[in-house]
Coordinates of C-alpha atoms and ligand atoms in Angstrom, one line a residue:
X954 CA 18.9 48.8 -239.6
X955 CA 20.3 49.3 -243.4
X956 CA 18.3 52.0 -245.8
X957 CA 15.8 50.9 -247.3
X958 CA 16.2 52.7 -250.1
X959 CA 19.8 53.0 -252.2
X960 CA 19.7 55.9 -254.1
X961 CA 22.1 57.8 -256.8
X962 CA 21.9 61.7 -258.3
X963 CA 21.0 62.3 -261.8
X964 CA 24.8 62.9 -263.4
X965 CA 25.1 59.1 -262.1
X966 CA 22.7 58.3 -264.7
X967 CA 24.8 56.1 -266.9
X968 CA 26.1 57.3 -270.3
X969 CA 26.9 54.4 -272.1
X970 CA 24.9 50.9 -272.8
X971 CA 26.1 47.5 -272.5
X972 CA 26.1 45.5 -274.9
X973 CA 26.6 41.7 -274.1
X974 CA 27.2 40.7 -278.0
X975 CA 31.0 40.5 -278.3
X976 CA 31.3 39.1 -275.0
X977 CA 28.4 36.1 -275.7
X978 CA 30.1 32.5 -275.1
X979 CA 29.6 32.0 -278.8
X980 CA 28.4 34.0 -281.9
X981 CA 25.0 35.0 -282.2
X982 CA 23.4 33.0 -285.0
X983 CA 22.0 35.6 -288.1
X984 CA 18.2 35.8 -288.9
X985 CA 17.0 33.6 -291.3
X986 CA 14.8 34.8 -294.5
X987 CA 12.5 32.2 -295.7
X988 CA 12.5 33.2 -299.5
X989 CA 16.2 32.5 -299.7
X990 CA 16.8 30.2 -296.4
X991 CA 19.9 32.3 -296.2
X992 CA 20.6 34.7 -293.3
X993 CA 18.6 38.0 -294.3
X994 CA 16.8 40.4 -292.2
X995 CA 13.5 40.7 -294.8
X996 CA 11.6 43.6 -293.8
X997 CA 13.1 45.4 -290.6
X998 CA 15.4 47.6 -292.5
X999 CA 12.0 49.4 -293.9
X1000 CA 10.6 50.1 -290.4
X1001 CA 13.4 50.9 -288.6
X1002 CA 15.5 53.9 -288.1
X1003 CA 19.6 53.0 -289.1
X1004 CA 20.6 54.1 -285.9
X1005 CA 18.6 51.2 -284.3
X1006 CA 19.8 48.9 -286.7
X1007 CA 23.0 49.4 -286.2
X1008 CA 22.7 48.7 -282.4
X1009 CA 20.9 45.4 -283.6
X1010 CA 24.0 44.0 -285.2
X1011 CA 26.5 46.0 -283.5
X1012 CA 29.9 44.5 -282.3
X1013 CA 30.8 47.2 -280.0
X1014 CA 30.8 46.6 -276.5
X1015 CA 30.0 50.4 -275.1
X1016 CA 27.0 52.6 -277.3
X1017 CA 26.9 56.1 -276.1
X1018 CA 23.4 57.6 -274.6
X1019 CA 22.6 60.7 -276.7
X1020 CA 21.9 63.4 -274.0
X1021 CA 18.7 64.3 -275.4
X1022 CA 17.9 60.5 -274.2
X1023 CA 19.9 61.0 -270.8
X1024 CA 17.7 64.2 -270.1
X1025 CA 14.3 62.1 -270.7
X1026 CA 15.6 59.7 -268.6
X1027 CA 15.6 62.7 -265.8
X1028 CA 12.1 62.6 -265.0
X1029 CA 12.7 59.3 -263.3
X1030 CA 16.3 57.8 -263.1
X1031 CA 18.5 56.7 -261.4
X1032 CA 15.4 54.5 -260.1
X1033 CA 15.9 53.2 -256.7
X1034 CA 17.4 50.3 -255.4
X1035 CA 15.3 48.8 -252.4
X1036 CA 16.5 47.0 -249.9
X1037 CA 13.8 44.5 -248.9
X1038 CA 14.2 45.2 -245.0
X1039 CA 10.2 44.2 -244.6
X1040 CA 10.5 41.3 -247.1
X1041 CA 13.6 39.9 -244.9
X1042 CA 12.0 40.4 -241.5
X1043 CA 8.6 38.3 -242.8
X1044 CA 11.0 35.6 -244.1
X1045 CA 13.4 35.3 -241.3
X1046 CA 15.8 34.6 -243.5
X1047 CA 19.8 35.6 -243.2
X1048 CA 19.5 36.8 -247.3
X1049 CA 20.0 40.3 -248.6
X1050 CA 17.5 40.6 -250.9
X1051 CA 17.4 44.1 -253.1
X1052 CA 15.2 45.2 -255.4
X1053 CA 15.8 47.3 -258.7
X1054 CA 12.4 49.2 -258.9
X1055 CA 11.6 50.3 -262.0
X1056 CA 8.3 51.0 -261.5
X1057 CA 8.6 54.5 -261.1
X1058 CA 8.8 55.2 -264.4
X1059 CA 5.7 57.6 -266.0
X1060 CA 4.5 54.5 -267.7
X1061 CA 5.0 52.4 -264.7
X1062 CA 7.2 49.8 -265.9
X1063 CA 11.1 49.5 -267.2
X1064 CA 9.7 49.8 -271.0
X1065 CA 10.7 53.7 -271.3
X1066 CA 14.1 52.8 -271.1
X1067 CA 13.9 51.7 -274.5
X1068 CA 11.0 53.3 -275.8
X1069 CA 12.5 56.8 -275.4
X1070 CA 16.2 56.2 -277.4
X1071 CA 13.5 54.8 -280.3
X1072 CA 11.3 57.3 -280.4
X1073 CA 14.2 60.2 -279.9
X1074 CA 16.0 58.1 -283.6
X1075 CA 13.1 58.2 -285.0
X1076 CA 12.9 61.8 -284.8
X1077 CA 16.3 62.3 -285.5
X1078 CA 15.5 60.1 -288.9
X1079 CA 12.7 62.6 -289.9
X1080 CA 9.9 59.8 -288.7
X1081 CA 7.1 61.5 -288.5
X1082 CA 4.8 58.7 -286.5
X1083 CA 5.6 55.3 -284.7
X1084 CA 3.3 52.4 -284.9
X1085 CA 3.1 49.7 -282.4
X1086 CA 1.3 46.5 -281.2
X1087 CA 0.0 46.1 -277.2
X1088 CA -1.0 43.9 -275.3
X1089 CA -1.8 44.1 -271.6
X1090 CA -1.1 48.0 -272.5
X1091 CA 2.3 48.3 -271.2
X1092 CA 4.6 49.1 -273.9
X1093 CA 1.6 51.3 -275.9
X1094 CA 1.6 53.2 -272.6
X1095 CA 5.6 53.4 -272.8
X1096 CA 6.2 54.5 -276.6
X1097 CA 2.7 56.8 -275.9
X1098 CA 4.8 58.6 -273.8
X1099 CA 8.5 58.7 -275.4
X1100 CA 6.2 59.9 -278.7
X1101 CA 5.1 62.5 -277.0
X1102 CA 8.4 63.6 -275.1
X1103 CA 10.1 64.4 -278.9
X1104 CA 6.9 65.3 -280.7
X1105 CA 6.0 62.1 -282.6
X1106 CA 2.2 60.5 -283.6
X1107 CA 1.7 57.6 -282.3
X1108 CA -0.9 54.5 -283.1
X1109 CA -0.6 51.6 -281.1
X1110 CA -2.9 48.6 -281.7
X1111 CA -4.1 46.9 -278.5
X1112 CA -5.5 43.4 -278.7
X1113 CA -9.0 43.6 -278.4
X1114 CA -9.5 41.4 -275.5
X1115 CA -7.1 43.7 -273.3
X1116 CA -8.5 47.1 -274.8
X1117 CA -12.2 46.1 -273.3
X1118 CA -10.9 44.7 -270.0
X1119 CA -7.9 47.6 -269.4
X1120 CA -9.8 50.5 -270.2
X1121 CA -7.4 52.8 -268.1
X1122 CA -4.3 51.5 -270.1
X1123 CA -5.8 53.6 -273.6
X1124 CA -7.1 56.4 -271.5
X1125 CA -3.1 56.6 -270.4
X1126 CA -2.3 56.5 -274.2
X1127 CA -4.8 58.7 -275.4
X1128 CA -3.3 61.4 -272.7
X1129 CA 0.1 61.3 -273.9
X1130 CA -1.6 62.1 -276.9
X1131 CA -1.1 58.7 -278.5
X1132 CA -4.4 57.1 -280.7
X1133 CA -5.2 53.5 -279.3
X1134 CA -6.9 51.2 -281.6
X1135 CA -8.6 47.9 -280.8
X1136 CA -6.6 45.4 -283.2
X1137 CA -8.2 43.3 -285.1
X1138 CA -9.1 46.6 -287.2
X1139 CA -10.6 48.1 -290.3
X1140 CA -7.5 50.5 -290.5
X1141 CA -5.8 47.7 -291.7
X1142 CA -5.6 44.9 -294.3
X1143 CA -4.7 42.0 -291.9
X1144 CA -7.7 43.5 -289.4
X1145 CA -10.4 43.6 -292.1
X1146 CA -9.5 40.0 -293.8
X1147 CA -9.8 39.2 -290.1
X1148 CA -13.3 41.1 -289.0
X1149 CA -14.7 40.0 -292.7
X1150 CA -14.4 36.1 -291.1
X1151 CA -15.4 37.0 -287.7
X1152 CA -16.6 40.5 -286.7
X1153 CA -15.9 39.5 -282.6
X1154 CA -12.7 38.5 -283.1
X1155 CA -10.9 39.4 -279.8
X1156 CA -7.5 39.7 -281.4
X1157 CA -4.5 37.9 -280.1
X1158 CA -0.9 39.9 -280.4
X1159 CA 0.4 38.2 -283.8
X1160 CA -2.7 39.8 -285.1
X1161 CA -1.8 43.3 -283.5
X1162 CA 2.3 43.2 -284.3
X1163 CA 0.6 42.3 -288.2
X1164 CA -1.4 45.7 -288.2
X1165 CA 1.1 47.6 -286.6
X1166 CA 4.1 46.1 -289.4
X1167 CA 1.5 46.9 -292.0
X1168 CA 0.5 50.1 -291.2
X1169 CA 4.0 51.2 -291.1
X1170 CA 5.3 49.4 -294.4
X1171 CA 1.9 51.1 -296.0
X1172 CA 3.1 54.6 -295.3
X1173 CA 6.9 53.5 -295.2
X1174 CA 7.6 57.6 -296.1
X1175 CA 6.7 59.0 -292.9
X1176 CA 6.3 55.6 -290.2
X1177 CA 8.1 53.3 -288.4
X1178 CA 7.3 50.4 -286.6
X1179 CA 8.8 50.0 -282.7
X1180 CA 9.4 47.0 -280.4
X1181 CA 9.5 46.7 -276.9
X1182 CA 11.2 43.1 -276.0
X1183 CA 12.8 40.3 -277.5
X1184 CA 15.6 42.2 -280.2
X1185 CA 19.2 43.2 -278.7
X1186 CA 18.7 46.8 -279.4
X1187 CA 15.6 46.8 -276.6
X1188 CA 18.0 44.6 -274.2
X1189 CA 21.3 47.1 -274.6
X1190 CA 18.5 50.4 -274.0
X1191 CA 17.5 48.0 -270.8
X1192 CA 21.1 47.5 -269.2
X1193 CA 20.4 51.0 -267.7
X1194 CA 18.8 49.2 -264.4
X1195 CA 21.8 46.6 -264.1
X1196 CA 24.6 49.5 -264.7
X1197 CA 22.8 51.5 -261.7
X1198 CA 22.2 48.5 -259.6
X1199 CA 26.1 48.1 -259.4
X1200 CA 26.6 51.1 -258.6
X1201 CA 23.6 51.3 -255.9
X1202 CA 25.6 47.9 -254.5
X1203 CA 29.2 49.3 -254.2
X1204 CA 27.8 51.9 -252.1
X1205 CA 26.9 49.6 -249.4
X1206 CA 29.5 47.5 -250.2
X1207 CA 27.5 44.2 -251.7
X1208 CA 27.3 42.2 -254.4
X1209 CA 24.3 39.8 -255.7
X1210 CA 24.9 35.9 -255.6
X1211 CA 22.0 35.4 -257.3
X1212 CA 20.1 37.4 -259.4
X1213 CA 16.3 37.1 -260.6
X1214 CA 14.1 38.5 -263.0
X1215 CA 10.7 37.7 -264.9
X1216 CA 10.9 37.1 -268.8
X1217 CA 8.8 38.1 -271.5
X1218 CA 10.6 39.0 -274.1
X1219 CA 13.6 38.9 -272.2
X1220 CA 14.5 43.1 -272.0
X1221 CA 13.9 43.4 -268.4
X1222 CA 15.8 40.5 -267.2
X1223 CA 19.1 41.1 -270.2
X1224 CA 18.8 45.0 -268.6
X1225 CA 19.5 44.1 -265.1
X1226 CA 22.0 41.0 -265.4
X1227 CA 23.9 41.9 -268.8
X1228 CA 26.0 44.1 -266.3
X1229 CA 26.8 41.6 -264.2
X1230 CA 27.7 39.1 -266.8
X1231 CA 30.2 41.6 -267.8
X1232 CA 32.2 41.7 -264.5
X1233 CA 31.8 38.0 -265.0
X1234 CA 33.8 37.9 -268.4
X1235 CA 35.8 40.8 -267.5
X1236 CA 37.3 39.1 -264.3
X1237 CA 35.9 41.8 -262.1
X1238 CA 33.0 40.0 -260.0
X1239 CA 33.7 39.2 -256.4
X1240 CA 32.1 36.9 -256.3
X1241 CA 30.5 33.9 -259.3
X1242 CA 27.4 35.2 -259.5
X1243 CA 23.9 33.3 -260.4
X1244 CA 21.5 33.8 -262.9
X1245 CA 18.1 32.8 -262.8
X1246 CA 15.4 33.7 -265.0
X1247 CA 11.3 33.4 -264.2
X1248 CA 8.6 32.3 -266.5
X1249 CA 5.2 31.3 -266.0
X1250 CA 3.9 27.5 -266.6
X1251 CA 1.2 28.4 -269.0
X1252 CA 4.2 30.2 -271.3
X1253 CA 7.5 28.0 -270.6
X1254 CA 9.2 28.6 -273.6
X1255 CA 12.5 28.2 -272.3
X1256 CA 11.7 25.3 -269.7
X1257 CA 9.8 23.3 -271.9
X1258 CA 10.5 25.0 -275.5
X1259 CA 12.6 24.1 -278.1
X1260 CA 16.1 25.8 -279.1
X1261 CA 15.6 26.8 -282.8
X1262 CA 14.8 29.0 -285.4
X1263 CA 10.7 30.0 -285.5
X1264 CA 8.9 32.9 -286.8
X1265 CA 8.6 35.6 -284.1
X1266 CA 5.0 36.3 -284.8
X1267 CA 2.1 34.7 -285.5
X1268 CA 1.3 36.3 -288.9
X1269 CA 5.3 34.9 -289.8
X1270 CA 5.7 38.1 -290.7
X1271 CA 9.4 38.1 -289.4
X1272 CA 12.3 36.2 -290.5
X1273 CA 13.2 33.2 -288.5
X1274 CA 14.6 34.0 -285.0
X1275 CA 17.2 31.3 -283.1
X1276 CA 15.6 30.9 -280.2
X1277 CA 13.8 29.0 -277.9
X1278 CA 10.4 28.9 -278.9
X1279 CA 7.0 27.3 -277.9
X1280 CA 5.8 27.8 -281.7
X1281 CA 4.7 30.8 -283.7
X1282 CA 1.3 29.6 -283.3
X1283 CA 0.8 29.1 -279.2
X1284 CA -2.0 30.5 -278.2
X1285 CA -2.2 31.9 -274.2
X1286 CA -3.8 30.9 -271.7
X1287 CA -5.4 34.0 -269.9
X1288 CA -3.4 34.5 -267.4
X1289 CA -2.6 38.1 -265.6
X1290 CA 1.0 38.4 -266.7
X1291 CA 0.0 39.6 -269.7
X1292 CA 3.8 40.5 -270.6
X1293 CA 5.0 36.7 -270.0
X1294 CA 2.7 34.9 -272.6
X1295 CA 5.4 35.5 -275.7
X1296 CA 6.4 32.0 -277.4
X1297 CA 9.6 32.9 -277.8
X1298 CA 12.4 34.9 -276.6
X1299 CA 15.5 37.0 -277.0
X1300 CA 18.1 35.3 -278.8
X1301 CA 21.0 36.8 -276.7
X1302 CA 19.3 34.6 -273.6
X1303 CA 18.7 31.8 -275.6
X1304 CA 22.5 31.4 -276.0
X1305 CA 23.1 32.4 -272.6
X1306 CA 21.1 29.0 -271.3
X1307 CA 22.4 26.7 -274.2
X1308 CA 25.8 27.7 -272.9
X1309 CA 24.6 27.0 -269.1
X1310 CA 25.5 30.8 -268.3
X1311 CA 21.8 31.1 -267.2
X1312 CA 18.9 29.0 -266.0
X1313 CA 15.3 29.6 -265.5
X1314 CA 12.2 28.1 -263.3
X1315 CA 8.6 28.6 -264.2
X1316 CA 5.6 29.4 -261.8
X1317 CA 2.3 29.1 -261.9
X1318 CA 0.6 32.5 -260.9
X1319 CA -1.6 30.8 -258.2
X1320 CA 1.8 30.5 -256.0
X1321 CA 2.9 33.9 -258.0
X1322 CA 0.3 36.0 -256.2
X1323 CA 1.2 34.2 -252.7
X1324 CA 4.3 35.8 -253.1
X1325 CA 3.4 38.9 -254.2
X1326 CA 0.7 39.0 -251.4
X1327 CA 3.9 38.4 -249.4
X1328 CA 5.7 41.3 -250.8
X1329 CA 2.6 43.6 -251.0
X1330 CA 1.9 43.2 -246.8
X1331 CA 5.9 43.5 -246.2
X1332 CA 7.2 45.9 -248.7
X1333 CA 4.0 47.8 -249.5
X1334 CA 4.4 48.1 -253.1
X1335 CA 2.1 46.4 -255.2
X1336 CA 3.8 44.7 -257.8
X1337 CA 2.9 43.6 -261.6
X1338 CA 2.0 40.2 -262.0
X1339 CA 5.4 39.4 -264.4
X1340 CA 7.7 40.6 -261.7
X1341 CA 5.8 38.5 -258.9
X1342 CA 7.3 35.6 -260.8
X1343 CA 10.9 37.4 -259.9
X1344 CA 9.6 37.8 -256.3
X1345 CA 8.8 34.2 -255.8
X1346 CA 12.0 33.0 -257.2
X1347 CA 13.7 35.3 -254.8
X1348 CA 11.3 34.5 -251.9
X1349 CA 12.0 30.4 -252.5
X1350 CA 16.0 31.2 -252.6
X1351 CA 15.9 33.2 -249.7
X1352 CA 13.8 30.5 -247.5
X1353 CA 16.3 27.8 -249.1
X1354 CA 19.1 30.7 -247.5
X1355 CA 17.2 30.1 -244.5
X1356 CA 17.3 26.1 -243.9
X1357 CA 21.1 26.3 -244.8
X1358 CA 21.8 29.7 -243.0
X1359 CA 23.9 31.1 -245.6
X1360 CA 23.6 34.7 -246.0
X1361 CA 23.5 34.9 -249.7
X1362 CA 23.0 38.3 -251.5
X1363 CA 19.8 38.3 -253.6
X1364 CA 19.2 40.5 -256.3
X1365 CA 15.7 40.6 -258.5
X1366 CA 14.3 43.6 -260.4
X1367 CA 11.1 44.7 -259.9
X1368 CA 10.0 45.4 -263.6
X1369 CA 6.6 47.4 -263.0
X1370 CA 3.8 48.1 -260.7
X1371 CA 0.3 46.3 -260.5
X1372 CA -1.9 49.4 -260.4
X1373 CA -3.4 48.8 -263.8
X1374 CA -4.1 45.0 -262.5
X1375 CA -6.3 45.4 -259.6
X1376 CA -9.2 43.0 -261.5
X1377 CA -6.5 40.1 -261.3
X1378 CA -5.7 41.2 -257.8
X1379 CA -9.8 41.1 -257.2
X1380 CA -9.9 37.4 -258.6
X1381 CA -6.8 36.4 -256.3
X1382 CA -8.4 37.6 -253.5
X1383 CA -11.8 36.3 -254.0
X1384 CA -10.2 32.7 -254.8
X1385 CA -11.2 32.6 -258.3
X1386 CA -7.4 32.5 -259.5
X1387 CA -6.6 29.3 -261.7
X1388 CA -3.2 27.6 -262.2
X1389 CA -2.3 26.7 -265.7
X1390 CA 0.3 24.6 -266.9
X1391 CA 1.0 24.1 -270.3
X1392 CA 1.1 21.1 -271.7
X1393 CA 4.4 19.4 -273.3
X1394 CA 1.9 17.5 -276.0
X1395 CA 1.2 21.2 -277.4
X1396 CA 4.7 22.1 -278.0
X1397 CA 5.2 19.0 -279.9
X1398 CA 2.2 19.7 -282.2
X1399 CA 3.6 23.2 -282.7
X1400 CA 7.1 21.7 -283.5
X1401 CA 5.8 19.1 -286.0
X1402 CA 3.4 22.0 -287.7
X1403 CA 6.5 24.1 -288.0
X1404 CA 8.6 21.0 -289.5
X1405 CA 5.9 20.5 -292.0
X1406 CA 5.8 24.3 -293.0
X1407 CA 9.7 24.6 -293.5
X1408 CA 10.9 20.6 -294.0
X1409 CA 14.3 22.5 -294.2
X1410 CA 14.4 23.8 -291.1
X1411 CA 16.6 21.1 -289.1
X1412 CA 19.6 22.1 -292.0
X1413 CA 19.0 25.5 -291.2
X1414 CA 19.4 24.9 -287.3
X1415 CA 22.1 22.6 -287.3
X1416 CA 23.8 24.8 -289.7
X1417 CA 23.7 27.9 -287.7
X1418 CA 22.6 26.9 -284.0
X1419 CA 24.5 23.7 -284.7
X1420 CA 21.7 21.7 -283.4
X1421 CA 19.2 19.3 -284.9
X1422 CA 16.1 19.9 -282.8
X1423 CA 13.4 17.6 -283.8
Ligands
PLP254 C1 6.6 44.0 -270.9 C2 6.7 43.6 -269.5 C3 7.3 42.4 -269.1 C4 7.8 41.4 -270.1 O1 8.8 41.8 -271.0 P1 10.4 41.6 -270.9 O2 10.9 42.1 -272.2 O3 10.7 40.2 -270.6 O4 10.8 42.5 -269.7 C5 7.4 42.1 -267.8 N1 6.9 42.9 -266.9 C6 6.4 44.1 -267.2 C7 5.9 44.9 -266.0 C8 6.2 44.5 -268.5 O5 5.7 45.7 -268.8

């Protein structure tokens, strides 16, 4: 029987990033600012530290991990690399299927990997305290924690909705010392024009990122603001799972033909097959190598979005963003992957699929927690709902493996553990669990509402994305 588990020492811990940038098929289209309709970046440089925008719009190809970060990353990586012996047996399928497990981390989910190099510039920059938006609780948990590890305040602001029903997700903040703030909130301008409208407004995340962006232009002296998905700098922190993986692969002599992950924002997914893309380009894979991308039906921005540029936040705080979008103003359905219900999505992917270098299917989490049952009763981990979206694209591949007999290698990362979702686990379980699709109407309602806003728009995308979109 193979190992189960594929592990590495702590000096293998990788010491330089990948960035995918200079090696994209074709040039990542700028930002656009809406004053000028001109590429411009309008705010970030006042919430960011220069170190991180430089990564944003570097060139370079390798960015060197300071050690500072490297010893953070200690306390958890080189994460393991599963092989899904159980997974395999329940299937009886010829696959290899692995796993990237990045659940270990001490916020449970791959968003350290980025939080920490932020939070350690930051400090480097003389930032004093790092605001933030949650949702389902994830990334406030991650930057709660990278704060703490290099001595920074933190305030993240938590949608409402998900600070009443995840109390355990601001108890984890509050212990790393972070403060957790139900958003909308009086701390703020954007919460209190909010409340003064309706005092039980259960928030949404374009109203949280607005608080967060506010709170740190406000005290601009001694703030910043961090993100945890969607820009390249989060993606090149993230490539630390795929740069492992490979390594965690040559040691038993395999390589993926396929490779799946869930997407958000996009970090998760960019960090493990970014890596892989390089071999790619570089003429170094064995073998050409799949990728395959999973989103859920009630948030298919790249199945059923549109290529082009949109705000990327509700509040249009941002400049305009090239990528495939479902409109700033999409409003989720409640579904459990909290971390999939993003309109848009990173701009690096959206290139990637334009160009066909990638593809994606959408689930709906009815038949996302049939697979994660699955995994759970043959694997025994319990995974987060976002990644169960990975596991059922990789369980479908590997029964298609089976009904051919090919022996394909399948790789998917598992982004984060579902011990903070037992209460969607409860209403899987108990049969309550809905389906949602949403509908294609919608995102032409969004389109024509964003065509009204900007009537300039289609010049803007067919100047830089070299599309007319609508
Ligand atoms: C945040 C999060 C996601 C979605 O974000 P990506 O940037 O697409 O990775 C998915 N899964 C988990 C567990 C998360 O915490």
């Amino acid at each position: 029987m193979p190992d189960r588990k594929i592990l590495l020492n702590e000096n293998d811990i990788p010491k330089q990033w990948y960035n995918i940038v200079p090696d994209l098929p074709h040039p990542l289209p700028p930002f656009i600012d809406v004053e000028t309709k001109q590429p411009g970046v309008g705010i970030v440089p006042r919430i960011f530290p220069k170190e991180i925008i430089g990564q944003e719009i570097s060139q370079e190809r390798w960015i060197n991990i300071p050690d500072e970060v490297r010893d953070v990353y200690r306390i958890w990586r080189p994460s393991p690399l599963f092989r899904a012996v159980g997974l395999e047996k329940a299937l009886k399928t010829p696959a290899h299927i692995y796993y990237k497990y990045e659940g270990t981390s001490p916020a449970g989910s791959h968003k350290p990997n980025t939080a920490v190099p932020q939070a350690y510039y930051n400090m480097k920059e003389g930032t004093k305290r790092l605001s933030t938006e949650t949702g389902a609780g994830q990334w406030g948990s991650a930057l709660a924690f990278a704060a703490m590890m290099f001595g920074l305040k933190a305030t993240v602001y938590m949608v409402r909705a998900s600070y009443d029903q995840k109390p355990y997700r601001k108890m984890m903040m509050n212990t790393f010392g972070a403060e957790c703030i139900a958003s909308p909130s009086n701390r703020t301008e954007a919460g209190r024009k909010i409340l003064a409208e309706d005092p039980t407004n259960k928030g949404s995340l374009g109203i949280a990122i607005s608080e967060a962006v506010e709170d740190a232009l406000v005290n601009e002296a001694e703030t910043n603001y961090a993100i945890g998905s969607v820009f390249n700098h989060v993606c090149l922190h993230q490539t630390v799972e795929g740069l492992e993986a490979k390594k965690q692969l040559e040691m038993v002599d395999d390589y993926p033909d396929v490779i799946y992950g869930c997407i958000g924002g996009g970090s998760s997914y960019s960090g493990i097959m970014w890596p892989f893309y390089y071999d790619k380009v570089s003429k170094k894979a064995p073998k050409e190598t799949k990728f395959v991308a999973t989103e859920a039906t009630a948030c298919p921005k790249v199945t059923k979005g549109v290529y082009q540029y949109d705000h990327g936040d509700t509040a249009k705080l941002t400049p305009l963003v090239p990528m495939h979008t479902l409109g700033h103003d999409f409003i989720p359905a409640p579904i459990h992957a909290g971390g999939l219900r993003y309109h848009g999505i990173a701009p690096t992917i959206s290139v990637l699929v334009q160009e066909k270098q990638m593809t994606t299917e959408a689930f709906n989490q009815l038949e996302v927690f049939d697979a994660a049952k699955l995994f759970i009763q043959s694997e025994g981990i319990i995974p987060a709902p976002e990644p169960s979206h990975a596991i059922k694209g990789a369980i479908d591949e590997a029964l298609r493996c089976k009904k051919t007999g090919e022996a394909k290698t399948i790789l998917f990362v598992l982004c984060g553990h579902g011990y903070f979702d037992m209460a969607a686990y409860d209403e899987y379980f108990s049969g309550r669990l809905q389906p949602y699709e949403y509908p294609t109407q919608k995102v032409a309602e969004s389109m024509d509402k964003l065509h009204k806003l900007y009537p300039w728009l289609n010049e803007v995308n067919k100047k830089y994305i070299s599309c007319e979109t609508y």
